[in-house]
Amino acid sequence: MSRNDSKYFSTTKKGEIPELKEELNSQYKDKRKDAVKKVIAAMTVGKDVSSLFTDVVNCMQTENLELKKLVYLYLINYAKSQPDLAILAVNTFVKDSQDPNPLIRALAVRTMGCIRVDKITEYLCDPLQRCLKDDDPYVRKTAAICVAKLYDINAELVEDRGFLESLKDLISDNNPMVVANAVAALAEIQENNSRPIFEISSHTLSKLLTALNECTEWGQVFILDALSRYKAADAREAENIVERVTPRLQHANCAVVLSAVKMILLQMELITSTDVVRNLCKKMAPPLVTLLSAEPEIQYVALRNINLIVQRRPTILAHEIKVFFCKYNDPIYVKMEKLEIMIKLASDRNIDQVLLEFKEYATEVDVDFVRKAVRAIGCCAIKLERAAERCISVLLELIKIKVNYVVQEAIIVIKDIFRRYPNTYESIIATLCESLDTLDEPEAKASMIWIIGEYAERIDNADELLESFLESFPEEPAQVQLQLLTATVKLFLKKPTEGPQQMIQVVLNNATVETDNPDLRDRAYIYWRLLSTDPEAAKDVVLAEKPVITDDSNQLESSLLDDLLANIATLSSVYHKPPDVFVTRVLSSAQRTEDEDYVEGSETGFSESPANPANGPASSPSTARQSAPASATGALATPPSVAPVPDLLGDLMGMDNSIVPVDQPATPSGPPLPILLPASTGQGLQISAQLTRQDGQIFYSLLFENNTQVTLDGFMIQFNKNTFGVAAAEPLQVPQLQPGMSARTHLPMVTLQNMSQGPPSSLLQVAVKNNQQPVWYFNDKFLLHVFFTEDGRMERSSFLETWRSLPDSNEVSKDFPAIVIGSAEATLERLPASNMFFIAKRKNGNQDVFYFSAKLPRGIPFLIELTTVIGNPGVKCAIKSPSPEMSALFFEALETLLMG
């Protein structure tokens, strides 16, 4: 529609549909054309004009290309809601696919591919087969994309009719745009298929390289992405490919440039000649620099990609650090990325100008940017030993400015510098101590306290400085309290005089009697026991030499970096996450229906109403669960009061054994459950139960066994307050239990509903009653991994950043001397099933160190480090979490998981 067609969007009167119907059936062509434009305008603004389907389809029989396009647009929009009527258009489609005009042929095939109606799909095959071999390249390239659309609708049909082979034949087409579209279609099909469908051979390679120079910019992107997945046979072939692709670096389109860089980087891994690699690095620098002259949004994307590139090939931009200096009008997100890259490119050669920049940034007005700049100075000091002294000089100059947040950030990074270079720069401590009164942030306070405690013997008034912090000990955050406790113990061990002795008494008393933080209390008791029994042992523990830290916070793990470099110029390289982390595959309709069977947000809380009517049996558990979500409001439906109907299908297939005699062997419907209420205690009623997690939902699996002489019914259940607020999401569904019968059910649970106060506990207190017996009380014990959520996987960079951001006081460790990890592979397969996700692995001497992440509800992360010698007894586990009080519960769960 042209710009003059805006009149069709103006409001029309009430009789719009009848009038349009009349105009669509007019004998005048112009009137019909105007009517279709009005229909499209109404459709565009959200009006329902589906009742005109038949009348619009009648207008398809026209030679006017503009009118035909409008009708096809209408069909694409309404065919899914009118599949039976859409078949009326099939004959016209087939006829148009043989029209002398190539534009009409292509239009027909494109539209048929966009109409996702199964009934039409089979009619599409013959016209598509013809168009794939059409004389006109425009029709062929349109048909190539249509194959990918058809594959998404019916993959089996595409393979049976040989469309994939036809698509592969188009790669040898003499038209470069046809080649590009064929590559794009095959790549899309390959993404949704696990078996290899599109593999580049040496013959195909030359065809793609030839087409690369002649097709449009987006065609070049598709071809370059395909070439990046090709593994060259040897270094010589890799050099030839790179030589043919290098001219693409000069392209005006940023996507083409980044795709070419990706392809060259991947092929460079096979090139052995250092001269060739050096020349390629020189050639890649100018186009990457040029990207930084674009608008801020493109700059940001380029910077995120460059961040990855310089981690693998820092020499590419080693001499171009000035282009990453921040401009006054750069958006904050661009400035932050430039800082990250400047840290990576900082070297002994350019550190002076880099520090001048960082110092300038530290006087800016944006607080977050200033903090990042100060941290960047600290990172450079840790990274470059020769430049550490210059970095500290800059930090001291910034401290003298007396800007509160700058001073506090400087103290935090100086603490890390002390840990990197012990006994080297302690002369500046006096300057730091002058700023004690300005500290109000927990991390800065904790860092300063650590410095005072670590170097107490060199600070004359260390006891006075710590005493000033102790006045507010009960009100301080946990990380400050933990550092104060440790620093006071260090002071006492280094200066066992009367002053520190009184301080240690006050601190230990506050940390054991006046606090409700279990981590602080436990550490205080350990120190107390050490100091009271063996002061020398306490010195060995508390004053032990600490390992020197290294700066790897800005480096990605090698395997993750490889994955991201293979995805340069995609969202993956912007997020710095592999595609499978944020791209979810589309579920089939059967899976979706299954996932929607559970109603979330139930307000029932505890199951206090009877599971069954007092005078009538209920349906089987499986029947009740399936009928529960049927209510449109999301409330749980009550089970019908009718006699249970045997599930013959389930019984024949061995899928349902909810009611079986106790003494009759039966295929269990799940793993054996621990007995919580034995028959001897429950007057013949035996209850086995356990909390489990399935498909992201927590269930309480229960097995009821009636060993009495009477029928039991009217079962109810209630849970006492507990650490995770576990409660029933719906009433308990248990059928009448005849003597000698058993019933198993899975009760959906909710969390954070019924939380108890006090320290975390794995205790779950349960009450169950029925109409014939008194209330039975029993205790269950849940394992923490049941609550680990499915979104607990972290990237290595996020893992390192989170580990570093959490204070050392949040780290808790425990030894498991009896556990043997016989196979690393088996462990790595077992733990993810409980939502403990593998992050990385490294060697430490003869030991293997594994890192995992997990997450509790409300987004509480657990960072886990397992150290062991494969095949030998003994596993050490260290965890860091914002909630260290959960550590004891975690260790119980881990021991169960590792013992398998």
Coordinates of C-alpha atoms in Angstrom, one line a residue, residues 494-761:
K494 CA 50.3 -11.2 67.8
K495 CA 50.1 -8.9 70.9
P496 CA 48.9 -11.0 73.9
T497 CA 48.7 -8.0 76.2
E498 CA 45.9 -6.9 78.6
G499 CA 44.1 -4.7 76.1
P500 CA 43.7 -7.3 73.3
Q501 CA 42.9 -9.9 76.0
Q502 CA 39.9 -7.9 77.2
M503 CA 38.8 -7.2 73.6
I504 CA 38.9 -10.9 72.7
Q505 CA 36.6 -11.7 75.7
V506 CA 34.1 -9.1 74.7
V507 CA 34.1 -10.2 71.0
L508 CA 33.8 -13.9 71.8
N509 CA 31.0 -13.2 74.2
N510 CA 29.1 -11.1 71.7
A511 CA 29.7 -13.6 68.9
T512 CA 28.5 -16.6 70.9
V513 CA 25.8 -15.2 73.3
E514 CA 24.4 -12.1 71.7
T515 CA 24.1 -13.2 68.0
D516 CA 21.7 -15.4 66.1
N517 CA 24.1 -15.8 63.1
P518 CA 25.1 -19.5 63.2
D519 CA 28.2 -18.9 61.0
L520 CA 29.5 -16.2 63.4
R521 CA 28.7 -18.3 66.4
D522 CA 30.4 -21.4 65.1
R523 CA 33.6 -19.6 64.2
A524 CA 33.7 -17.9 67.6
Y525 CA 33.4 -21.2 69.4
I526 CA 36.2 -22.7 67.2
Y527 CA 38.4 -19.8 68.1
W528 CA 37.5 -20.0 71.8
R529 CA 38.3 -23.7 71.9
L530 CA 41.6 -23.2 70.1
L531 CA 42.7 -20.3 72.3
S532 CA 41.7 -22.0 75.5
T533 CA 43.3 -25.4 74.7
D534 CA 46.4 -24.8 72.5
P535 CA 47.4 -21.2 71.7
E536 CA 50.2 -22.4 69.5
A537 CA 47.8 -24.4 67.3
A538 CA 45.6 -21.3 67.1
K539 CA 48.6 -19.4 65.7
D540 CA 49.2 -22.1 63.1
V541 CA 45.6 -22.0 62.1
V542 CA 44.8 -18.2 62.2
L543 CA 48.1 -16.8 61.2
A544 CA 48.9 -19.4 58.6
E545 CA 50.5 -18.1 55.4
K546 CA 47.9 -17.3 52.8
P547 CA 48.1 -18.3 49.1
V548 CA 48.9 -15.4 46.7
I549 CA 45.8 -14.4 44.7
T550 CA 45.8 -14.0 40.9
D551 CA 43.6 -11.9 38.7
D552 CA 41.5 -14.2 36.5
S553 CA 38.2 -12.5 37.1
N554 CA 38.0 -11.1 33.6
Q555 CA 39.0 -14.3 31.8
L556 CA 36.5 -16.9 30.5
E557 CA 37.2 -20.6 30.7
S558 CA 38.9 -21.9 27.6
S559 CA 36.0 -24.2 26.5
L560 CA 33.4 -21.5 27.1
L561 CA 35.5 -19.0 25.2
D562 CA 35.8 -21.4 22.2
D563 CA 32.0 -21.7 22.2
L564 CA 31.5 -18.0 22.3
L565 CA 34.1 -17.3 19.6
A566 CA 32.2 -19.8 17.4
N567 CA 29.1 -17.6 17.9
I568 CA 30.6 -14.2 17.3
A569 CA 28.1 -11.8 15.6
T570 CA 25.2 -13.4 17.4
L571 CA 23.3 -12.7 20.6
S572 CA 25.5 -15.3 22.3
S573 CA 28.6 -13.1 21.9
V574 CA 26.6 -10.1 23.4
Y575 CA 25.3 -12.1 26.4
H576 CA 28.6 -13.9 26.8
K577 CA 26.5 -17.1 27.2
P578 CA 26.3 -20.2 25.0
P579 CA 23.1 -20.3 22.9
D580 CA 21.6 -23.3 24.7
V581 CA 21.5 -21.2 28.0
F582 CA 19.0 -18.7 26.7
V583 CA 17.5 -20.3 23.5
T584 CA 14.8 -22.8 24.4
R585 CA 13.6 -25.4 21.9
V586 CA 9.9 -25.3 21.1
L587 CA 8.0 -28.0 22.9
S588 CA 5.6 -30.3 21.1
S589 CA 1.9 -29.9 21.8
A590 CA 2.0 -33.1 23.9
Q591 CA 4.8 -31.8 26.1
R592 CA 3.1 -28.4 26.5
T593 CA -0.2 -30.1 27.6
E594 CA 1.7 -32.2 30.1
D595 CA 3.5 -29.2 31.5
E596 CA 0.3 -27.3 31.9
D597 CA -1.3 -30.0 34.0
Y598 CA -0.1 -28.4 37.2
V599 CA -1.7 -25.3 38.6
E600 CA 0.6 -22.9 40.3
G601 CA -0.2 -20.4 43.0
S602 CA -2.8 -22.5 44.8
E603 CA -4.2 -20.7 47.8
T604 CA -5.2 -23.9 49.7
G605 CA -2.0 -23.9 51.9
F606 CA -2.5 -26.8 54.3
S607 CA -4.7 -29.7 53.4
E608 CA -7.1 -29.3 56.3
S609 CA -10.3 -30.5 54.6
P610 CA -10.9 -34.2 54.3
A611 CA -9.4 -35.8 51.2
N612 CA -12.6 -37.9 50.8
P613 CA -16.2 -37.4 51.9
A614 CA -16.9 -39.2 55.1
N615 CA -19.5 -41.5 53.7
G616 CA -18.2 -42.2 50.2
P617 CA -15.0 -43.2 48.5
A618 CA -13.0 -40.9 46.2
S619 CA -11.5 -41.4 42.8
S620 CA -8.1 -42.8 42.4
P621 CA -5.1 -40.5 42.9
S622 CA -4.2 -40.4 39.3
T623 CA -7.8 -39.5 38.3
A624 CA -8.1 -36.8 40.9
R625 CA -4.8 -35.2 39.8
Q626 CA -5.8 -35.1 36.2
S627 CA -9.2 -33.5 36.9
A628 CA -7.8 -31.0 39.4
P629 CA -6.7 -28.2 37.0
A630 CA -9.9 -28.3 35.1
S631 CA -11.3 -25.2 36.8
A632 CA -10.9 -22.1 34.7
T633 CA -10.1 -20.0 37.7
G634 CA -7.1 -22.1 38.7
A635 CA -8.8 -23.4 41.9
L636 CA -8.4 -27.1 42.6
A637 CA -11.4 -29.2 41.7
T638 CA -12.8 -31.5 44.4
P639 CA -12.8 -35.2 43.7
P640 CA -16.2 -36.6 42.7
S641 CA -18.0 -38.7 45.3
V642 CA -18.4 -41.8 43.2
A643 CA -17.2 -45.4 43.4
P644 CA -13.7 -45.8 42.0
V645 CA -13.7 -47.1 38.4
P646 CA -10.9 -49.5 37.6
D647 CA -8.3 -48.0 35.2
L648 CA -8.2 -50.9 32.8
L649 CA -5.8 -49.2 30.3
G650 CA -3.4 -48.3 33.1
D651 CA -3.7 -51.8 34.6
L652 CA -3.0 -53.5 31.3
M653 CA 0.0 -51.2 30.5
G654 CA 1.4 -51.6 34.0
M655 CA 1.2 -47.8 34.5
D656 CA -1.1 -47.5 37.5
N657 CA -1.0 -49.7 40.6
S658 CA -2.5 -47.2 43.1
I659 CA -4.6 -50.0 44.7
V660 CA -3.0 -53.4 45.2
P661 CA -3.0 -55.9 48.0
V662 CA -0.1 -55.5 50.4
D663 CA 1.1 -59.1 50.1
Q664 CA 0.8 -59.1 46.3
P665 CA 4.0 -58.4 44.4
A666 CA 3.5 -55.4 42.1
T667 CA 5.6 -53.3 39.9
P668 CA 6.3 -50.2 42.1
S669 CA 5.2 -46.9 40.7
G670 CA 8.4 -45.2 41.9
P671 CA 11.5 -45.8 44.0
P672 CA 11.0 -47.4 47.5
L673 CA 10.1 -44.8 50.1
P674 CA 11.4 -44.8 53.7
I675 CA 8.9 -45.9 56.3
L676 CA 8.1 -43.0 58.6
L677 CA 5.1 -44.5 60.5
P678 CA 5.6 -48.3 61.0
A679 CA 2.4 -50.5 61.3
S680 CA 3.4 -51.3 64.9
T681 CA 3.1 -47.6 65.8
G682 CA 0.1 -46.7 63.5
Q683 CA -2.2 -49.5 64.8
G684 CA -1.8 -51.3 61.5
L685 CA -1.5 -48.3 59.2
Q686 CA 1.9 -47.9 57.7
I687 CA 3.0 -44.7 56.0
S688 CA 6.1 -44.4 53.8
A689 CA 7.0 -40.9 52.4
Q690 CA 9.6 -38.7 50.9
L691 CA 9.9 -35.3 49.3
T692 CA 10.8 -35.5 45.6
R693 CA 11.3 -33.1 42.7
Q694 CA 9.9 -33.8 39.2
D695 CA 9.9 -31.4 36.2
G696 CA 10.5 -28.3 38.4
Q697 CA 7.7 -29.2 40.9
I698 CA 8.1 -30.5 44.4
F699 CA 5.9 -33.5 45.4
Y700 CA 5.4 -35.4 48.6
S701 CA 5.3 -39.1 47.6
L702 CA 3.3 -41.2 50.0
L703 CA 2.5 -44.9 50.3
F704 CA -0.3 -45.9 52.6
E705 CA -0.6 -49.6 53.6
N706 CA -3.7 -50.8 55.5
N707 CA -2.7 -53.8 57.7
T708 CA -5.8 -53.4 59.9
Q709 CA -9.1 -55.3 59.7
V710 CA -11.2 -52.2 58.9
T711 CA -11.6 -50.0 55.8
L712 CA -9.8 -46.6 56.2
D713 CA -10.9 -43.5 54.5
G714 CA -11.1 -39.7 54.9
F715 CA -7.4 -39.1 54.9
M716 CA -6.1 -35.6 55.7
I717 CA -2.5 -34.3 56.0
Q718 CA -0.9 -31.2 57.6
F719 CA 2.7 -29.9 57.8
N720 CA 4.2 -28.0 60.7
K721 CA 6.1 -24.8 60.1
N722 CA 9.5 -25.6 58.6
T723 CA 12.6 -23.9 57.2
F724 CA 11.4 -23.8 53.6
G725 CA 7.7 -23.2 54.3
V726 CA 6.7 -26.5 52.7
A727 CA 3.0 -27.0 52.5
A728 CA 0.4 -29.0 50.5
A729 CA -0.7 -27.3 47.3
E730 CA -4.0 -29.3 47.2
P731 CA -6.0 -31.7 49.4
L732 CA -4.6 -35.2 49.9
Q733 CA -6.2 -37.6 47.4
V734 CA -6.3 -41.2 48.8
P735 CA -9.0 -43.7 48.0
Q736 CA -10.8 -45.9 50.5
L737 CA -8.2 -48.5 51.7
Q738 CA -9.7 -51.9 52.2
P739 CA -7.9 -54.3 54.6
G740 CA -4.7 -55.6 53.0
M741 CA -4.7 -52.8 50.4
S742 CA -2.1 -50.1 49.7
A743 CA -2.3 -46.7 47.8
R744 CA 0.5 -44.5 46.5
T745 CA 0.0 -40.8 45.7
H746 CA 2.1 -37.8 44.8
L747 CA 0.9 -34.7 46.6
P748 CA 1.9 -31.4 44.9
M749 CA 3.7 -29.1 47.3
V750 CA 4.4 -25.3 47.5
T751 CA 7.2 -23.6 49.3
L752 CA 7.7 -20.4 51.3
Q753 CA 4.1 -20.6 52.7
N754 CA 4.6 -21.8 56.2
M755 CA 8.1 -20.8 57.3
S756 CA 9.5 -21.3 60.8
Q757 CA 11.8 -18.9 62.6
G758 CA 15.3 -19.8 64.0
P759 CA 18.2 -21.7 62.5
P760 CA 17.7 -23.8 59.3
S761 CA 16.7 -27.4 59.9

